[in-house]
PDB file of C-alpha atoms in Angstrom:
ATOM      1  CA  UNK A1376     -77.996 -51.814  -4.636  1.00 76.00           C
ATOM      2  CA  UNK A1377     -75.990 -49.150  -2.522  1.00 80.00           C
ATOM      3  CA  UNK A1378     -77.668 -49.729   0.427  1.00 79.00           C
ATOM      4  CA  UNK A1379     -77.441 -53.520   0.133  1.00 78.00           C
ATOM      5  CA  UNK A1380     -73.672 -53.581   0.245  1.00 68.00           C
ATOM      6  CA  UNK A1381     -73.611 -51.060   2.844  1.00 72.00           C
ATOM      7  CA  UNK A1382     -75.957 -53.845   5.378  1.00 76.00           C
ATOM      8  CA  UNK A1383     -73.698 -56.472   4.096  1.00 77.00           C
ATOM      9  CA  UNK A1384     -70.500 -54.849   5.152  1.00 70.00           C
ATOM     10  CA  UNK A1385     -72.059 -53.651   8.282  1.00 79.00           C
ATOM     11  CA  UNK A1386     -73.460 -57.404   9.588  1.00 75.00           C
ATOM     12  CA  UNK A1387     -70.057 -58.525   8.279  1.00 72.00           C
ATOM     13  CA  UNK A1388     -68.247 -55.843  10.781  1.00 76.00           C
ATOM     14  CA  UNK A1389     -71.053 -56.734  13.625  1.00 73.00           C
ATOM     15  CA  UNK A1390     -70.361 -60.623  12.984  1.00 61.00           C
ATOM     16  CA  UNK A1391     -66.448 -59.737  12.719  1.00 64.00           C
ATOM     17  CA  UNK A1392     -66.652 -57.988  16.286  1.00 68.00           C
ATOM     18  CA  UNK A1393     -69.025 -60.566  17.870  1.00 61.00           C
ATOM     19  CA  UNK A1394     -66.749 -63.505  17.110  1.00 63.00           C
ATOM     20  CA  UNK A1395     -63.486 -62.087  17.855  1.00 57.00           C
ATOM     21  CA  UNK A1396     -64.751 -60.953  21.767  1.00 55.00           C
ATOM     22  CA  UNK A1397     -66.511 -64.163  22.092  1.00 53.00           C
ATOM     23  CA  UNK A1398     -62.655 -65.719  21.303  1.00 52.00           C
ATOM     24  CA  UNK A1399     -60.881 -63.356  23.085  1.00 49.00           C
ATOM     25  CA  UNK A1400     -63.103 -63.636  26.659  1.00 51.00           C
ATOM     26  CA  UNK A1401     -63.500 -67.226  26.397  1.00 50.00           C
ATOM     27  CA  UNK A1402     -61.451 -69.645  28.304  1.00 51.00           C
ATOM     28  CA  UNK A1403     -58.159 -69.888  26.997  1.00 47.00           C
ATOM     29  CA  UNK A1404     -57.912 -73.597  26.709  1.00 50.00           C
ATOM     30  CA  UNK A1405     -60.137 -73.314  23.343  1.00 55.00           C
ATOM     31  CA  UNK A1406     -58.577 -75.130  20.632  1.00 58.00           C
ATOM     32  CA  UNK A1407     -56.464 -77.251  23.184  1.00 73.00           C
ATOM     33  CA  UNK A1408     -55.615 -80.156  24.425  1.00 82.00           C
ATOM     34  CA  UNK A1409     -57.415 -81.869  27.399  1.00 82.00           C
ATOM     35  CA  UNK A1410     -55.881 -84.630  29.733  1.00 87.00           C
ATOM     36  CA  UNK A1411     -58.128 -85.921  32.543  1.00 90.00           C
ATOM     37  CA  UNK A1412     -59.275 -82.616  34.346  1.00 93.00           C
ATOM     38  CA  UNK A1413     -56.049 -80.891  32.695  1.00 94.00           C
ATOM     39  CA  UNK A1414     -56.433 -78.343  29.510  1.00 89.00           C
ATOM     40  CA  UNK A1415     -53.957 -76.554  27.600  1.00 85.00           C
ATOM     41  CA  UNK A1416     -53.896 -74.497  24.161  1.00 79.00           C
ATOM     42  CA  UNK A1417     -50.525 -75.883  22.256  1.00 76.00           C
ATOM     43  CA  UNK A1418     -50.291 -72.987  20.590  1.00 73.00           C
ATOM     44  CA  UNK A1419     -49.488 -70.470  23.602  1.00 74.00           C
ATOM     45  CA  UNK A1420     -46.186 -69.456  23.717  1.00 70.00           C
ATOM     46  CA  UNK A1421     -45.461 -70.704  20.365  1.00 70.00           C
ATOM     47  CA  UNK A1422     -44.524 -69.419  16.964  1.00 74.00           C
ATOM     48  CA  UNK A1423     -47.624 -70.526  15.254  1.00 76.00           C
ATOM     49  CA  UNK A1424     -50.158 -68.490  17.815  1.00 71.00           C
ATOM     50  CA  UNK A1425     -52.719 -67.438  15.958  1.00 73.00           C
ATOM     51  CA  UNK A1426     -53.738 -63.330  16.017  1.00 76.00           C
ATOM     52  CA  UNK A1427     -56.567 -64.365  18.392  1.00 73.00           C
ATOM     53  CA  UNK A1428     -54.323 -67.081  20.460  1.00 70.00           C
ATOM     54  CA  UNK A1429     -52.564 -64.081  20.947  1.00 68.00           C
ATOM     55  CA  UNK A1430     -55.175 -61.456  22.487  1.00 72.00           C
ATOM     56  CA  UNK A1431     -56.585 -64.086  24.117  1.00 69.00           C
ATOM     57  CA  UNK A1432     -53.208 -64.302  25.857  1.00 66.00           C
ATOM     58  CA  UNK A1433     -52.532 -60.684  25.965  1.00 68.00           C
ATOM     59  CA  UNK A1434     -55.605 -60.398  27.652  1.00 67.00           C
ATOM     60  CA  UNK A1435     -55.462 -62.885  30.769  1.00 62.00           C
ATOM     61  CA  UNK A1436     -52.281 -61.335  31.313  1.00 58.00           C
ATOM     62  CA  UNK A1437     -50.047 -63.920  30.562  1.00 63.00           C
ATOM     63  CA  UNK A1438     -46.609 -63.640  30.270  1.00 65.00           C
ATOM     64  CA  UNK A1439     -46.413 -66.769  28.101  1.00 72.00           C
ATOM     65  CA  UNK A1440     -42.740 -68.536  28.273  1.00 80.00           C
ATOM     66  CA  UNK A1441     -41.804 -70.159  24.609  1.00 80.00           C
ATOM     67  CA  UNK A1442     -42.999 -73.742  24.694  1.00 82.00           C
ATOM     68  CA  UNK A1443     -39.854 -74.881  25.346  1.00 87.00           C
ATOM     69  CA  UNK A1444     -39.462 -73.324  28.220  1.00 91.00           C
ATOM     70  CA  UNK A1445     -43.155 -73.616  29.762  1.00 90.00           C
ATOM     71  CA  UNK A1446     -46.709 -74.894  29.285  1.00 90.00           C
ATOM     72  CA  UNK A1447     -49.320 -73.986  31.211  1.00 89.00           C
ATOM     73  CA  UNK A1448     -52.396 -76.250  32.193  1.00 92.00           C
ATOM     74  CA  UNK A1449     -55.162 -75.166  33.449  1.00 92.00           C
ATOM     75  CA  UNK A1450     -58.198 -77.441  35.626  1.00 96.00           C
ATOM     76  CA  UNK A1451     -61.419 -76.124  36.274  1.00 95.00           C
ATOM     77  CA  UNK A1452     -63.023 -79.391  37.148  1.00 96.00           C
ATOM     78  CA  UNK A1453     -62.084 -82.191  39.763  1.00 98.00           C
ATOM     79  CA  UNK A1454     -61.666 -85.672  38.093  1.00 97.00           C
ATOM     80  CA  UNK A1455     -65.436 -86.597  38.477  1.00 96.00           C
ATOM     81  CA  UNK A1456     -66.025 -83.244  36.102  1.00 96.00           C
ATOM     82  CA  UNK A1457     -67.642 -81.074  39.105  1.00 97.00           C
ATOM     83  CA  UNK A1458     -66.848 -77.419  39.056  1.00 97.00           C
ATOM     84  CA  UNK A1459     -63.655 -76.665  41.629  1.00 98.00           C
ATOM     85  CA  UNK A1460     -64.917 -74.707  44.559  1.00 98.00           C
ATOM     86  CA  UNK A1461     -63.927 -73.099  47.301  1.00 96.00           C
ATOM     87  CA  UNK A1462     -66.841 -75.068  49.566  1.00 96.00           C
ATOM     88  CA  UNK A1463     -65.190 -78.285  48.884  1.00 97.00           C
ATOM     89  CA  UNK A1464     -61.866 -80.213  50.050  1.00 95.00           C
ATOM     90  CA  UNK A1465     -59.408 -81.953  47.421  1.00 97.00           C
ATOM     91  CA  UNK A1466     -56.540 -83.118  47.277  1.00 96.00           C
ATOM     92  CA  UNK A1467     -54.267 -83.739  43.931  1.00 97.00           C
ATOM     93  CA  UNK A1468     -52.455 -86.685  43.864  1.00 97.00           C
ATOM     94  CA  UNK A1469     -50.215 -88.307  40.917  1.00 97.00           C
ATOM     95  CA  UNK A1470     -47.369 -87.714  38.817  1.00 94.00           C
ATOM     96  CA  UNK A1471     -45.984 -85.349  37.206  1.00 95.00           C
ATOM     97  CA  UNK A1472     -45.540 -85.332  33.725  1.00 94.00           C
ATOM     98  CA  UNK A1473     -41.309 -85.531  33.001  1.00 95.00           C
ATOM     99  CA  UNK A1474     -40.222 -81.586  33.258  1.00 96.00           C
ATOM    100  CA  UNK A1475     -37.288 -79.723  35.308  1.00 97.00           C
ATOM    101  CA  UNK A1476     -39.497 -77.789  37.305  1.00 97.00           C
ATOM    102  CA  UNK A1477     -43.115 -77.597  38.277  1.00 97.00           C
ATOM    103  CA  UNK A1478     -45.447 -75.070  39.761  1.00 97.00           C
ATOM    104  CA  UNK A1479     -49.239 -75.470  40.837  1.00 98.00           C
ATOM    105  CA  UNK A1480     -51.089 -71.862  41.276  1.00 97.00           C
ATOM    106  CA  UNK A1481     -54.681 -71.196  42.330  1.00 97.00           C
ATOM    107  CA  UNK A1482     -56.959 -68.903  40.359  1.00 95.00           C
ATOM    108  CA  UNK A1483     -60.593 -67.173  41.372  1.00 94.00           C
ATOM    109  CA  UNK A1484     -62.899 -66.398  38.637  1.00 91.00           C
ATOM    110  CA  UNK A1485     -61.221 -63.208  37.691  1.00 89.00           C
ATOM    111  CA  UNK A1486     -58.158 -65.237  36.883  1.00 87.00           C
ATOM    112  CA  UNK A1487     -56.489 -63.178  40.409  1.00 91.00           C
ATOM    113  CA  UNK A1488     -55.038 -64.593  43.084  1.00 94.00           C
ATOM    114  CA  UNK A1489     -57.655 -65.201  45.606  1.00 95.00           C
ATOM    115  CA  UNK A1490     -57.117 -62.792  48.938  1.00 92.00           C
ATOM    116  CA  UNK A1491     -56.522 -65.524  51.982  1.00 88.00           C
ATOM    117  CA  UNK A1492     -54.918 -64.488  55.380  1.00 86.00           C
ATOM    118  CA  UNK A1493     -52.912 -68.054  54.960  1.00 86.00           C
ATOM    119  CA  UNK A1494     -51.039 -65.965  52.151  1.00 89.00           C
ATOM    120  CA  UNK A1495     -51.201 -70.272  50.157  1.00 93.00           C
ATOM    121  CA  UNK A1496     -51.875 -69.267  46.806  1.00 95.00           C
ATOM    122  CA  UNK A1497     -48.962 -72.262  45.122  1.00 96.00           C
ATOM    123  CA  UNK A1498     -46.901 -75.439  45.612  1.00 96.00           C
ATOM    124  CA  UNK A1499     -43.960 -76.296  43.381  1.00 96.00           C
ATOM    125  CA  UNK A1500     -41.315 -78.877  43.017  1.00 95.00           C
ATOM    126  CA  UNK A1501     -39.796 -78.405  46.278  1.00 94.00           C
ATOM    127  CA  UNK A1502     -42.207 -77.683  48.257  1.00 93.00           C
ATOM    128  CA  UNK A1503     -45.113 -80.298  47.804  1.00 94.00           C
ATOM    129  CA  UNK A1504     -45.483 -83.506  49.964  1.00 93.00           C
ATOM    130  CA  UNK A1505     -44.548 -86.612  48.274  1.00 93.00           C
ATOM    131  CA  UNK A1506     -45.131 -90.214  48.860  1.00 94.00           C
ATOM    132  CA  UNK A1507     -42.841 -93.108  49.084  1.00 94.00           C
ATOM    133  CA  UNK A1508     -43.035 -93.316  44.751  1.00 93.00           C
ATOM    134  CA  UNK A1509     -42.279 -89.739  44.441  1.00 91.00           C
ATOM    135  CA  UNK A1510     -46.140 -89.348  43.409  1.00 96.00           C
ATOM    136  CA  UNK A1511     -47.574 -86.014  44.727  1.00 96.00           C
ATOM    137  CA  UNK A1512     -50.048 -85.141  47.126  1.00 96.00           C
ATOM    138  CA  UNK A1513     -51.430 -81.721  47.694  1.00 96.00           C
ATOM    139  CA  UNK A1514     -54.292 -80.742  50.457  1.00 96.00           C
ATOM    140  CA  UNK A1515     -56.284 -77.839  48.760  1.00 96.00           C
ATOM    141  CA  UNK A1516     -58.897 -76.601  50.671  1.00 93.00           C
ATOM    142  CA  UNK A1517     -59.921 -73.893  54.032  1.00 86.00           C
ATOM    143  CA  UNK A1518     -58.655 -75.833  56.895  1.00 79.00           C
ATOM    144  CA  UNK A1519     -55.324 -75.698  58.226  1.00 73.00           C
ATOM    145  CA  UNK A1520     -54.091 -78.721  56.361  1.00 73.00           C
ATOM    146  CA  UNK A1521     -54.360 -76.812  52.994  1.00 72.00           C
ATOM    147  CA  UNK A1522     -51.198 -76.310  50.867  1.00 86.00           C
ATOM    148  CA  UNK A1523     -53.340 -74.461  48.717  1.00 95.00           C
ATOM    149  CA  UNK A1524     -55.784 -72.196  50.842  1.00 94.00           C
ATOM    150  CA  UNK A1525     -59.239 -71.635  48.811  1.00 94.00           C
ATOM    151  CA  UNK A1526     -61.076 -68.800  51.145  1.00 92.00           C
ATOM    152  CA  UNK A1527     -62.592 -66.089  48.903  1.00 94.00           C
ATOM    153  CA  UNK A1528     -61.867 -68.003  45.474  1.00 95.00           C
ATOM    154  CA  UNK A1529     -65.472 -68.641  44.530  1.00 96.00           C
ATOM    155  CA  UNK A1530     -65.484 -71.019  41.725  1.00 97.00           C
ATOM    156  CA  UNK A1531     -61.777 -71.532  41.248  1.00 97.00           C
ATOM    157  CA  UNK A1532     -59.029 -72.843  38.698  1.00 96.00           C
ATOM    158  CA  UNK A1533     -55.680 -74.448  38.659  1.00 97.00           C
ATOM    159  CA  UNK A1534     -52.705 -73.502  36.844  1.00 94.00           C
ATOM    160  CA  UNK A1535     -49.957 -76.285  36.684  1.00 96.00           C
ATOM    161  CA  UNK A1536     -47.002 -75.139  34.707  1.00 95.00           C
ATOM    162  CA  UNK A1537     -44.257 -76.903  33.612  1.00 95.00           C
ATOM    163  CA  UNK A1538     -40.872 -75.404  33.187  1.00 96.00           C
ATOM    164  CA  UNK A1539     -38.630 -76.997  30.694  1.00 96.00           C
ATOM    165  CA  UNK A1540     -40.606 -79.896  29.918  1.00 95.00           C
ATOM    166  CA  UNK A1541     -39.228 -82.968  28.513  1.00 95.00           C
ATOM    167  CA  UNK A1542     -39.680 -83.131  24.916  1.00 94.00           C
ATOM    168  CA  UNK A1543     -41.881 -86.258  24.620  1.00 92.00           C
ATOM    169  CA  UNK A1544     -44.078 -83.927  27.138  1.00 91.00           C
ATOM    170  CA  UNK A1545     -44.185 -81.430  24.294  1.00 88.00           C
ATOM    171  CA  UNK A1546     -44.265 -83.908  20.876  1.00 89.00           C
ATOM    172  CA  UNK A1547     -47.661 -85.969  22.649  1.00 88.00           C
ATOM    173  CA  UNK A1548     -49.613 -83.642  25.394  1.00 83.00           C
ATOM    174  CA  UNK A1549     -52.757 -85.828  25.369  1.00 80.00           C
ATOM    175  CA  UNK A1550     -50.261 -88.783  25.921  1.00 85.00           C
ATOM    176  CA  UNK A1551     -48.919 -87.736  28.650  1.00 88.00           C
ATOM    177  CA  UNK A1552     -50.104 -88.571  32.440  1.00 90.00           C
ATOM    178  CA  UNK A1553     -51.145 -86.058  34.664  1.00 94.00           C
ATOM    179  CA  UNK A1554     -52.321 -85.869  38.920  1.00 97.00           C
ATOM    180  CA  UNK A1555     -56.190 -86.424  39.397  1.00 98.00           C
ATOM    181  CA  UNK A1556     -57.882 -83.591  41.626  1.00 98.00           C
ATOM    182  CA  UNK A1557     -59.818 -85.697  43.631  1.00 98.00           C
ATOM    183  CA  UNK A1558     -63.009 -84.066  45.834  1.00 97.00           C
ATOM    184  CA  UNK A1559     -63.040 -85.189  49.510  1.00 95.00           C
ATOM    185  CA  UNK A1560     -66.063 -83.611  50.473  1.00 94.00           C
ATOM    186  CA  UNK A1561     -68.036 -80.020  50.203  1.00 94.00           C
ATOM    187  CA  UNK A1562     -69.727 -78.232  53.200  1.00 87.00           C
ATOM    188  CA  UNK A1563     -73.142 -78.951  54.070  1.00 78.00           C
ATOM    189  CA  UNK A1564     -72.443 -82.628  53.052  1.00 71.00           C
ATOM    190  CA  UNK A1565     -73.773 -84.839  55.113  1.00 58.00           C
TER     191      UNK A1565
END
């Protein structure tokens, strides 16, 4: 009878572990909101974080804002759902959703900066081309005409954060609309 409690408690610990470092090392947009190619978790940043919303954040490093004063997407796919890469071009065009300030940041796969000799890791606000509508467009890619330089990001992600976002950004995130990151081609295309 002992030793059955004693297994019990033990797979309970082992299961315990198991599921709290598959939360913790999982992408952070689990239990979040998606928008086209656009994720976020709701909770980040907020009062209601769960304990585990919380490592999770801890974790990646984040120095999460209150929601008021930032959210953070992230895109890991170009609209069509294909993995971003650093062997293909795109370019992210669109509007942003209604906030004071914006920032768009590339990731590699250990959620670093990715080491380019173009030093074009961001765009923001003021610095990203805009067309005639005030929609955005931003070159990401290895050639010269890349805002965003990819060299050495591997399999990469975006970060779009949004500081002081208008409220109705915050009240509907699904609802909202978002720039599409649109593939222009991959090496050894033909």
């Amino acid at each position: 009878m002992m030793l059955r409690h004693v297994l019990t408690f033990i797979v309970g610990l082992a299961c315990g572990t198991a599921m709290a470092a598959i939360l913790v090392f999982s992408p952070i947009e689990i239990g979040g909101v998606s928008n086209g190619s656009w994720i976020t978790n709701p909770h980040i940043g907020s009062n209601d974080a769960n304990p585990l919303t919380r490592a999770l954040v801890a974790r990646r490093g984040l120095l999460a804002l209150t929601r008021e004063e930032a959210v953070y997407f992230t895109a890991t796919r170009d609209s069509q759902g294909h993995n971003l890469t650093e062997r293909c071009a795109y370019e992210v065009t669109g509007q942003m959703p209604p906030t004071r300030w914006w920032s768009l940041t590339i990731y590699d796969e250990a959620s670093f900066l990715p080491r380019n000799d173009r030093n074009r890791h961001a765009v923001s606000q003021t610095t990203a081309r805009t067309d005639a509508s005030g929609h955005v467009i931003i070159p990401i890619g290895q050639d010269e005409d890349g805002a965003i330089a990819t060299e050495n990001a591997g399999l990469f992600s975006l970060t779009l954060r949004l500081y002081h976002p208008d409220p109705a950004v915050l009240d509907d995130l699904d609802a909202q609309t978002f720039p599409r990151i649109q593939q222009l081609g991959c090496e050894g295309e033909t």
